[in-house]
Amino acid sequence: MKVPISWLGAYCDPGLPPDRLAERLSMTGTEVERVGTAGAPSPDGFVVGRVLAAEQHPDADRLRVCTVDAGEGGERTIVCGAPNVAAGQTVAVALPGARLGDGTKLRKAKLRGVESAGMILSETEMEIGDDADGIAVLETDAAPGTALSEVLPIAETVLDLEITPNRPDCLGVYGIAREVHAITGAELGPEPWAEDAEATGSGDVADLASVTVEVPDLCPRFTARAFTDVKIGPSPLWLKARLAAAGQRPINNVVDITNYVMLLTGQPLHAFDLDRVPGGAIIVRAASEGETMTTLDDVERVLDSESVVVCDRDGPSGIAGIMGGQVSEVSAETTRVLLEVACWNGTNILRTSNLLGLRSEASTRFEKQLHPELTMRAQRVASKLMVELCGARLVPGTIDVDNTPPPMRPFDLSYHPGRSDRLLGMEVDPDRAAEYLGRLGFHVHGSAPQEAIAVTVPADRHFDVTREIDLVEEVARVHGLDEHLPATLPGRGGAVGGLARHQVLLRRVEDLVRDAGLDEAITWSFVDPARGGFPGLGEIDPVVVHNPLSEDQSVMRTDLIGGLLAACAHNLARGAERVAVFESGRVYLPQRPPGDGGPLGGRFAGSHPPPVAEPHRIAAALIGELTGHRWRGSGGPADFYDAKGLIELIAAALGLELSFEAGSRPFLHPGRAATVLAAGEPIGWVGELHPEVLARIDARAGAAFELGVEPLVAAATTGDERYEDVTTHPAVAEDIAVVADAGVGAERIRETILEAGGALLARAEVFDVYEGEQVPEGKRSLALRLDFRAPDRTLTDAEVAEVRAGIVAALGGIGADLRG
Amino acid sequence: MLERIEAIRDEARTAVAAAGDAAAVEEVRVRYLGRKAELTTILRGIGELPPEQRGPVGKTGNQVRRELEALVEEAAARYERTELDARLATEAIDVTLPGTPPVVPGHLHPLTRTRREIEDVFVGLGYRVMEGPEIEHDYYNFTALNYPPGHPARMLQDTFYVDPGSLGADPLVLGSDGEPLAVPPGPRDVLLRTHTSPMQIRGMEDQEPPIFIVVPGRVYRRDSDATHTPMFDQVEGLAVGEDITLADLHGTLLTFARAVFGPDRDVRIRPHFFPFTEPSVEVDVSCFRCGGTGRFENGRCSLCKGTGWLEILGAGMVDPNVFGFVREHGYDPDRVQGFAFGMGIERIAMLKHGVPDLRMFFDNDVRMLEQFR
Ligand SMILES: [Zn+2]
């Protein structure tokens, strides 16, 4: 909402510089986005002048050499190209040194040999109107030399306000003036609708027009007045200037009046050429499905059955509350005007405006729900202007189809100062509170505030202020939160803060992966349905976004790896040789969330579960040498065992045991991939990337994993550790080498050993693998370190030998022998 | 005999002094103290001496032997040390070559760091941290937060909706009364949450007052430019008890701003409008770059655009209508009151670290990520 300061000042002038006023408005809830200017940057150098003589330029047909009295300095010569300049006119003059709206500084100049000491201005040059064809002739008795700014808002300061959706009353200059009055205490001028025009026309409006409202729920009130003897023409300069500064293009006096009154009162209006409304009959009805009409902007609109149209006998002449049509538009030939001021159902206007993708000054106001009462205010202001500016005669009577429902009738509220203070933690004197509410337009009952202050809510705050708490807000903001609100801390009543166990463990895991050398990525939750074309990823049904911004972001991700691969591709394409990234975040699966577990599994607080499952996962992609390229050489590009090692680091930090079973995914190397299991249940995968995937991201080698975090956290023992005495009876360590078929998995051998070792075998870890000349073809030797230990005694050699013999026997059972 | 021992001693002393390296010292040891050395022979043959000589010869002989042993030992040690030093000198390396750490440093995403920092401040103030769903029922995202039906935020151009056919078999979706729908869900029943505020409701359903929670998480809005991404992160805060005031909100956010932006910061509170708080406010923190003055000697502060203030969050007192939706969980609107706030993590990270474009947070360019240690 653009508010020219001089227009505002006509109703309330707090005597503050614009910057100060803007700050006060911002600090009381009316945000000022910008303090701008309309017209010239400064009024300096602009004066009223009188043309004493205008003669033909000796060397140019189109130029006149004018003698102008512009006050001090006496007469001056100004060369002017306007055809309408003539002796005797009072005009706007820019003197050398003045800065025009486009920023140029006016200088003395020779035009075809004649020196011109200034410029006679057109409306366009002053940026107050649209007439560029000739100079503006002023209707003023101001003496030559008078500052032009005293006559016209030549350099207007304009407040650009952001009005919150609950305050449609502030979408009018008078509403802002009341706000300024409330927050500064400066005097507020009388309501512009205080006086009505005298009805000097003949007959009665009912003779000329009729209104039928078929949809009273969607049109709480429809008023219409008729005007005869209307003379269409340009608006006076002052009105054009106000419209222009407020961002509205002047058109003609009738249309300008409807715009002006809307900008002043916040209530939109619409003018019909009454002679183009057959029989003067207006019908307000629901559109039929698919009905079309062409709006003023020359676009054909397709309506649905919930849209409301304003019609004449021949069909729709406007979309209610949004935009008029061309059929009964006011034109230069118009002599009789029917002025519509209606109240519409805001929700319906918003709906229709969204359906059509059409927003207007009117719809942005109506959609916030205006009060029916406002219609007659606008009728009164507009009627006076129609009479004053168009020479029109107001036909007696007003057509008023008033379907105002009971909930829109006026009501009272009580304000209890004690309650207010307890909520705010700030005391506001009850007398001050009553004063603030009065300034805001609330009718305060009684004089001395008792325990409660009773007020009647004004029509323009009807939908915004409905409860005592709303009055508390009004009082608080006018009182000044910035100045008066104390800064205290709440009593906590025994509440204890802290991270939950799963949050601590998740941070532990993320920190661990970071400390292992990975960078954390955050990738989009929504992805393309083909999941970047990586094989296999698109096979999982996703949750689909109904109205995505683009096809690329139209389904919710079902994995983290897709985003990480895209991140790898992004970095590899920019010259990175090593990309090691991880993400800790959610995937979205089209299934009901789990009934137990915690937030990391998708079970959240609240009486009802969310619509789908959102388990938290951790995933990593490793491209290039994990340790970076080092001058002493390094381990080569990350492979399966590097990725698996990272998972084992996580498992170690959480104090849990994971197992790995060969098993691939379409995007992994079929022979170098595994399913990760916790307590026998699959929780994710690890593997080297498939060559087709590598080719897509332009990498030569790489590995990755993705794990559900909830199962990790559920199985974690970190924090539950119990001390175990391992020093009184130290372990006996022994190394063995086991030769078996290369196809026998290391884990199978280790498990066989652990099982056979029983309670006395504390640990068995593979520490070397050998394949080569020293073992038969097709066989492999695994070296393991075994720790034998009993909690209550130091084991004797004989005891260890016995257990060992059992292990050897068990290994024999799976075709494995001890080597050497 | 005693003279001979004395002579051996003198000879040996001279020999030790003359030995120039460890090998020469060893030679001296063998010659004078070895198994075949003269002194050794003398001491070994002591029993064959006349009884009256045995005592003096044995005593002197052993004395000399000990003296010589000490001399040789000392000389040997001296030369060993010298030779070790010489060897080590040849093993010097270029200490200015780069080290080879076991891992290269990794980095948490700046948004994660900022989120954790915010969480930790509020944990210190006595808050718990909660998580909530991102795919949410309209009921929690709008209805229970006092958004009237047809509110503009519910429009297709602002909010991402989820295709009801893509929720899986037999989904549980809430109707506008907050109860599971008996009919299949419609196209506007399930959405991507537009703020973390639904967790106000879920949090209160979960716990009676007093409640102090912060809820970080991803949120979604249909916006995309340098200052808006369709996905971003918020932290919601909620504090409800019997006597928690707007002034307490002020103090809490002042404490927060100082913890995150520095001890000299100030906050200012401007009235605003949100459907689920009343009164509603927006909160600015004094600009930490220009110290809140808005300008430097050479011109306007570009961070706060000369205003001296940076907008960081929206907040307010929980609207009684919102309590009405959780009344049966212990939140009688006439008995409880408290505040809620919501802040954008990206906004705070951008301000703190000078990140110029929101979209950079989601590019995952390692050259950017690695700047944040
Ligand atoms: Zn600044």
mmCIF file of C-alpha atoms in Angstrom, chain A residues 23 26-31 162 164-166 347 350-351 354 359 367 419 421-426 464 467 469-474 476-477 481-482 485-500 502-503 506-508 510-511 513-526 542-549 553 556-557 563 567 570-571 574 576 578-586 588-592 599-600 604-614 626-628 630-632, chain B residues 97-109 111-112 115-116 119-120 123-137 140 146 149-152 155-157 159-163 166-174 178-180 187 190 192-193 199 202-203 205-206 210 212 218 220-224 229-231 239 243-252 254-255 267-273 278-282 311 317 319-321 329 337 339 361-367 369-370 373:
data_model
loop_
_atom_site.group_PDB
_atom_site.id
_atom_site.type_symbol
_atom_site.label_atom_id
_atom_site.label_comp_id
_atom_site.label_asym_id
_atom_site.label_seq_id
_atom_site.Cartn_x
_atom_site.Cartn_y
_atom_site.Cartn_z
ATOM 1 C CA GLU A 23 9.870 4.030 12.229
ATOM 2 C CA SER A 26 7.041 -0.106 11.834
ATOM 3 C CA MET A 27 7.417 -0.394 15.574
ATOM 4 C CA THR A 28 3.673 -0.500 16.123
ATOM 5 C CA GLY A 29 2.829 -3.141 13.555
ATOM 6 C CA THR A 30 2.536 -1.355 10.216
ATOM 7 C CA GLU A 31 5.704 -2.320 8.467
ATOM 8 C CA GLU A 162 3.260 -3.861 4.044
ATOM 9 C CA THR A 164 -0.710 -7.677 7.362
ATOM 10 C CA PRO A 165 -3.714 -9.693 6.129
ATOM 11 C CA ASN A 166 -5.723 -9.041 9.293
ATOM 12 C CA THR A 347 -13.050 -16.529 1.034
ATOM 13 C CA LEU A 350 -9.854 -15.402 -2.840
ATOM 14 C CA ARG A 351 -10.862 -18.759 -4.241
ATOM 15 C CA ASN A 354 -6.787 -17.997 -7.445
ATOM 16 C CA ARG A 359 -5.576 -10.403 -8.724
ATOM 17 C CA GLU A 367 -10.456 -11.346 -0.159
ATOM 18 C CA ARG A 419 -5.554 -9.896 32.647
ATOM 19 C CA ASP A 421 -0.873 -7.118 32.368
ATOM 20 C CA ARG A 422 -0.571 -10.780 33.382
ATOM 21 C CA LEU A 423 -0.346 -11.869 29.775
ATOM 22 C CA LEU A 424 2.065 -9.182 28.666
ATOM 23 C CA GLY A 425 4.270 -9.030 31.758
ATOM 24 C CA MET A 426 3.948 -5.268 31.320
ATOM 25 C CA ASP A 464 -9.943 -8.806 13.165
ATOM 26 C CA ARG A 467 -11.823 -11.424 21.513
ATOM 27 C CA ILE A 469 -6.897 -10.983 23.551
ATOM 28 C CA ASP A 470 -7.197 -8.956 20.353
ATOM 29 C CA LEU A 471 -7.815 -5.828 22.412
ATOM 30 C CA VAL A 472 -4.773 -6.688 24.510
ATOM 31 C CA GLU A 473 -2.689 -6.773 21.349
ATOM 32 C CA GLU A 474 -4.056 -3.394 20.251
ATOM 33 C CA ALA A 476 0.191 -3.431 23.764
ATOM 34 C CA ARG A 477 1.306 -2.296 20.328
ATOM 35 C CA LEU A 481 6.496 -2.888 23.009
ATOM 36 C CA ASP A 482 9.900 -1.622 21.987
ATOM 37 C CA LEU A 485 8.197 -4.374 27.320
ATOM 38 C CA PRO A 486 10.514 -5.773 30.033
ATOM 39 C CA ALA A 487 12.913 -8.619 29.200
ATOM 40 C CA THR A 488 12.485 -11.404 31.730
ATOM 41 C CA LEU A 489 12.974 -15.161 31.712
ATOM 42 C CA PRO A 490 10.129 -17.561 32.475
ATOM 43 C CA GLY A 491 10.013 -19.582 35.663
ATOM 44 C CA ARG A 492 10.606 -23.138 34.554
ATOM 45 C CA GLY A 493 8.451 -24.997 37.059
ATOM 46 C CA GLY A 494 10.774 -27.997 37.260
ATOM 47 C CA ALA A 495 11.231 -28.461 33.527
ATOM 48 C CA VAL A 496 14.626 -29.973 32.732
ATOM 49 C CA GLY A 497 16.283 -29.375 29.394
ATOM 50 C CA GLY A 498 18.471 -31.780 27.526
ATOM 51 C CA LEU A 499 18.988 -33.853 24.423
ATOM 52 C CA ALA A 500 17.248 -37.203 24.291
ATOM 53 C CA HIS A 502 18.640 -40.793 20.312
ATOM 54 C CA GLN A 503 19.679 -37.183 19.679
ATOM 55 C CA LEU A 506 22.781 -39.331 16.278
ATOM 56 C CA ARG A 507 25.181 -36.464 16.909
ATOM 57 C CA ARG A 508 27.822 -39.037 17.918
ATOM 58 C CA GLU A 510 27.443 -37.718 12.542
ATOM 59 C CA ASP A 511 30.545 -36.446 14.341
ATOM 60 C CA VAL A 513 31.625 -39.884 10.169
ATOM 61 C CA ARG A 514 32.798 -36.291 9.896
ATOM 62 C CA ASP A 515 35.945 -37.124 11.847
ATOM 63 C CA ALA A 516 36.568 -40.030 9.505
ATOM 64 C CA GLY A 517 37.030 -37.399 6.795
ATOM 65 C CA LEU A 518 33.594 -36.979 5.233
ATOM 66 C CA ASP A 519 31.804 -33.737 4.419
ATOM 67 C CA GLU A 520 28.148 -33.476 5.318
ATOM 68 C CA ALA A 521 25.779 -32.748 2.442
ATOM 69 C CA ILE A 522 22.173 -31.629 2.679
ATOM 70 C CA THR A 523 20.255 -32.619 -0.429
ATOM 71 C CA TRP A 524 16.697 -31.947 -1.542
ATOM 72 C CA SER A 525 13.843 -33.916 -0.028
ATOM 73 C CA PHE A 526 12.080 -33.895 -3.376
ATOM 74 C CA PRO A 542 7.500 -42.519 -3.842
ATOM 75 C CA VAL A 543 5.160 -40.094 -2.135
ATOM 76 C CA VAL A 544 4.145 -37.749 -4.965
ATOM 77 C CA VAL A 545 3.948 -33.969 -4.687
ATOM 78 C CA HIS A 546 0.695 -32.813 -6.238
ATOM 79 C CA ASN A 547 1.841 -29.313 -7.195
ATOM 80 C CA PRO A 548 5.638 -29.389 -7.568
ATOM 81 C CA LEU A 549 7.573 -26.350 -8.749
ATOM 82 C CA GLN A 553 11.373 -31.981 -7.666
ATOM 83 C CA MET A 556 9.700 -37.299 -2.192
ATOM 84 C CA ARG A 557 12.981 -39.160 -1.973
ATOM 85 C CA GLY A 563 21.140 -37.006 -3.695
ATOM 86 C CA ALA A 567 26.437 -34.094 -5.074
ATOM 87 C CA HIS A 570 28.430 -31.773 -9.040
ATOM 88 C CA ASN A 571 31.829 -31.742 -7.355
ATOM 89 C CA ARG A 574 34.080 -28.963 -10.867
ATOM 90 C CA ALA A 576 37.296 -32.395 -7.308
ATOM 91 C CA ARG A 578 38.145 -36.853 -3.991
ATOM 92 C CA VAL A 579 34.540 -36.554 -2.884
ATOM 93 C CA ALA A 580 33.611 -38.137 0.416
ATOM 94 C CA VAL A 581 30.178 -36.973 1.485
ATOM 95 C CA PHE A 582 27.514 -38.163 3.849
ATOM 96 C CA GLU A 583 23.979 -37.161 4.648
ATOM 97 C CA SER A 584 21.996 -37.672 7.807
ATOM 98 C CA GLY A 585 18.344 -37.168 6.993
ATOM 99 C CA ARG A 586 14.966 -38.614 6.249
ATOM 100 C CA TYR A 588 9.687 -40.697 2.845
ATOM 101 C CA LEU A 589 7.965 -43.992 2.266
ATOM 102 C CA PRO A 590 4.339 -44.490 1.198
ATOM 103 C CA GLN A 591 3.371 -46.662 4.126
ATOM 104 C CA ARG A 592 1.993 -46.170 7.600
ATOM 105 C CA PRO A 599 11.396 -40.267 16.081
ATOM 106 C CA LEU A 600 14.357 -41.600 14.081
ATOM 107 C CA PHE A 604 6.576 -38.833 16.457
ATOM 108 C CA ALA A 605 4.835 -37.180 19.385
ATOM 109 C CA GLY A 606 1.171 -36.293 19.075
ATOM 110 C CA SER A 607 -2.203 -37.966 19.324
ATOM 111 C CA HIS A 608 -2.137 -39.155 15.726
ATOM 112 C CA PRO A 609 0.671 -40.565 13.607
ATOM 113 C CA PRO A 610 1.660 -38.698 10.450
ATOM 114 C CA PRO A 611 0.313 -39.859 7.082
ATOM 115 C CA VAL A 612 3.456 -41.733 6.006
ATOM 116 C CA ALA A 613 6.702 -43.188 7.353
ATOM 117 C CA GLU A 614 9.721 -40.881 7.539
ATOM 118 C CA LEU A 626 39.587 -41.478 1.313
ATOM 119 C CA THR A 627 42.723 -40.070 2.916
ATOM 120 C CA GLY A 628 43.264 -37.704 0.021
ATOM 121 C CA ARG A 630 49.352 -37.900 -0.232
ATOM 122 C CA TRP A 631 52.948 -37.396 -1.331
ATOM 123 C CA ARG A 632 53.950 -40.713 0.285
ATOM 124 C CA LEU B 97 57.103 -31.721 3.993
ATOM 125 C CA PRO B 98 53.360 -32.104 4.774
ATOM 126 C CA GLY B 99 52.300 -34.553 7.456
ATOM 127 C CA THR B 100 50.222 -37.606 6.681
ATOM 128 C CA PRO B 101 47.285 -37.560 9.117
ATOM 129 C CA PRO B 102 45.339 -40.793 9.503
ATOM 130 C CA VAL B 103 42.299 -39.049 8.031
ATOM 131 C CA VAL B 104 41.666 -35.775 6.246
ATOM 132 C CA PRO B 105 39.360 -33.393 8.105
ATOM 133 C CA GLY B 106 35.661 -33.734 7.345
ATOM 134 C CA HIS B 107 33.038 -31.055 7.899
ATOM 135 C CA LEU B 108 29.545 -30.798 9.229
ATOM 136 C CA HIS B 109 27.192 -28.814 7.029
ATOM 137 C CA LEU B 111 23.174 -25.673 8.657
ATOM 138 C CA THR B 112 23.784 -28.610 10.978
ATOM 139 C CA ARG B 115 20.981 -25.922 14.171
ATOM 140 C CA ARG B 116 22.985 -27.606 16.902
ATOM 141 C CA GLU B 119 19.468 -26.370 20.094
ATOM 142 C CA ASP B 120 22.251 -26.102 22.629
ATOM 143 C CA VAL B 123 18.834 -26.878 26.083
ATOM 144 C CA GLY B 124 20.821 -24.610 28.373
ATOM 145 C CA LEU B 125 17.663 -22.611 29.014
ATOM 146 C CA GLY B 126 15.794 -25.748 30.059
ATOM 147 C CA TYR B 127 14.187 -26.848 26.782
ATOM 148 C CA ARG B 128 13.904 -30.334 25.329
ATOM 149 C CA VAL B 129 14.497 -30.976 21.628
ATOM 150 C CA MET B 130 11.804 -32.759 19.628
ATOM 151 C CA GLU B 131 11.319 -33.860 16.039
ATOM 152 C CA GLY B 132 8.148 -33.993 14.001
ATOM 153 C CA PRO B 133 6.878 -35.222 10.656
ATOM 154 C CA GLU B 134 7.480 -33.265 7.463
ATOM 155 C CA ILE B 135 4.587 -34.840 5.609
ATOM 156 C CA GLU B 136 1.709 -33.710 7.736
ATOM 157 C CA HIS B 137 -2.053 -33.610 7.984
ATOM 158 C CA TYR B 140 -1.835 -30.128 12.354
ATOM 159 C CA ASN B 146 -6.184 -21.367 13.912
ATOM 160 C CA PRO B 149 -10.843 -22.590 6.054
ATOM 161 C CA GLY B 150 -9.864 -20.964 2.770
ATOM 162 C CA HIS B 151 -6.923 -19.112 4.314
ATOM 163 C CA PRO B 152 -4.509 -17.993 1.553
ATOM 164 C CA MET B 155 -3.645 -22.159 -1.642
ATOM 165 C CA LEU B 156 -1.912 -24.322 -4.206
ATOM 166 C CA GLN B 157 0.585 -21.606 -5.050
ATOM 167 C CA THR B 159 1.765 -24.960 -0.091
ATOM 168 C CA PHE B 160 2.945 -28.278 -1.505
ATOM 169 C CA TYR B 161 0.220 -30.895 -1.322
ATOM 170 C CA VAL B 162 0.682 -34.634 -1.505
ATOM 171 C CA ASP B 163 -1.144 -36.818 -3.971
ATOM 172 C CA SER B 166 0.663 -41.963 -3.275
ATOM 173 C CA LEU B 167 0.356 -42.477 0.486
ATOM 174 C CA GLY B 168 0.430 -46.255 0.301
ATOM 175 C CA ALA B 169 -2.298 -48.723 1.074
ATOM 176 C CA ASP B 170 -4.965 -47.712 3.575
ATOM 177 C CA PRO B 171 -3.350 -44.525 4.848
ATOM 178 C CA LEU B 172 -4.465 -42.873 8.076
ATOM 179 C CA VAL B 173 -5.344 -39.265 7.295
ATOM 180 C CA LEU B 174 -7.040 -36.776 9.598
ATOM 181 C CA GLY B 178 -8.631 -33.911 13.894
ATOM 182 C CA GLU B 179 -10.085 -37.406 13.727
ATOM 183 C CA PRO B 180 -9.126 -40.086 11.166
ATOM 184 C CA PRO B 187 -6.200 -33.699 -2.535
ATOM 185 C CA VAL B 190 -1.957 -34.122 3.295
ATOM 186 C CA LEU B 192 4.477 -30.874 3.161
ATOM 187 C CA ARG B 193 4.504 -28.874 6.361
ATOM 188 C CA MET B 199 4.804 -29.465 16.507
ATOM 189 C CA ARG B 202 1.875 -32.435 18.726
ATOM 190 C CA GLY B 203 4.110 -31.327 21.592
ATOM 191 C CA GLU B 205 -0.747 -33.404 22.878
ATOM 192 C CA ASP B 206 2.291 -35.268 24.135
ATOM 193 C CA PRO B 210 4.629 -26.682 31.786
ATOM 194 C CA PHE B 212 9.502 -26.063 27.091
ATOM 195 C CA ARG B 218 12.760 -29.147 7.333
ATOM 196 C CA TYR B 220 8.516 -26.493 2.516
ATOM 197 C CA ARG B 221 6.981 -23.567 0.668
ATOM 198 C CA ARG B 222 6.392 -22.967 -3.024
ATOM 199 C CA ASP B 223 8.999 -20.223 -3.438
ATOM 200 C CA SER B 224 12.287 -20.180 -5.262
ATOM 201 C CA THR B 229 14.199 -22.087 -1.484
ATOM 202 C CA PRO B 230 11.244 -24.479 -1.643
ATOM 203 C CA MET B 231 12.857 -26.441 1.191
ATOM 204 C CA ALA B 239 7.004 -22.415 26.284
ATOM 205 C CA ASP B 243 2.325 -17.385 34.008
ATOM 206 C CA ILE B 244 4.643 -17.190 31.012
ATOM 207 C CA THR B 245 4.424 -13.679 29.553
ATOM 208 C CA LEU B 246 5.281 -11.694 26.452
ATOM 209 C CA ALA B 247 8.048 -10.113 28.539
ATOM 210 C CA ASP B 248 9.427 -13.638 29.088
ATOM 211 C CA LEU B 249 9.476 -14.110 25.317
ATOM 212 C CA HIS B 250 11.419 -10.868 25.042
ATOM 213 C CA GLY B 251 13.966 -11.977 27.638
ATOM 214 C CA THR B 252 14.303 -15.438 26.154
ATOM 215 C CA LEU B 254 17.387 -11.518 24.013
ATOM 216 C CA THR B 255 19.307 -14.298 25.751
ATOM 217 C CA VAL B 267 16.699 -7.220 20.247
ATOM 218 C CA ARG B 268 13.647 -5.220 19.327
ATOM 219 C CA ILE B 269 10.135 -6.461 19.076
ATOM 220 C CA ARG B 270 7.703 -5.248 16.421
ATOM 221 C CA PRO B 271 4.009 -6.143 16.403
ATOM 222 C CA HIS B 272 3.067 -8.395 13.510
ATOM 223 C CA PHE B 273 0.395 -10.926 12.585
ATOM 224 C CA GLU B 278 -1.821 -13.164 19.646
ATOM 225 C CA PRO B 279 -0.187 -10.779 20.168
ATOM 226 C CA SER B 280 2.226 -11.623 17.353
ATOM 227 C CA VAL B 281 5.610 -10.026 16.927
ATOM 228 C CA GLU B 282 8.600 -9.991 14.668
ATOM 229 C CA GLU B 311 15.049 -9.554 11.256
ATOM 230 C CA MET B 317 1.818 -15.484 22.642
ATOM 231 C CA ASP B 319 -3.453 -17.860 20.639
ATOM 232 C CA PRO B 320 -6.171 -19.116 23.014
ATOM 233 C CA ASN B 321 -7.867 -20.711 19.999
ATOM 234 C CA HIS B 329 -4.420 -32.472 27.175
ATOM 235 C CA GLN B 337 -0.511 -19.060 28.619
ATOM 236 C CA PHE B 339 4.831 -18.118 23.879
ATOM 237 C CA PHE B 361 23.356 -24.395 1.188
ATOM 238 C CA PHE B 362 21.904 -27.083 -1.054
ATOM 239 C CA ASP B 363 24.547 -27.137 -3.805
ATOM 240 C CA ASN B 364 26.787 -29.292 -1.600
ATOM 241 C CA ASP B 365 29.852 -27.874 -3.283
ATOM 242 C CA VAL B 366 32.719 -29.180 -1.161
ATOM 243 C CA ARG B 367 34.616 -25.962 -1.773
ATOM 244 C CA LEU B 369 31.316 -26.982 2.790
ATOM 245 C CA GLU B 370 35.006 -27.167 3.634
ATOM 246 C CA ARG B 373 35.266 -26.233 10.236
#
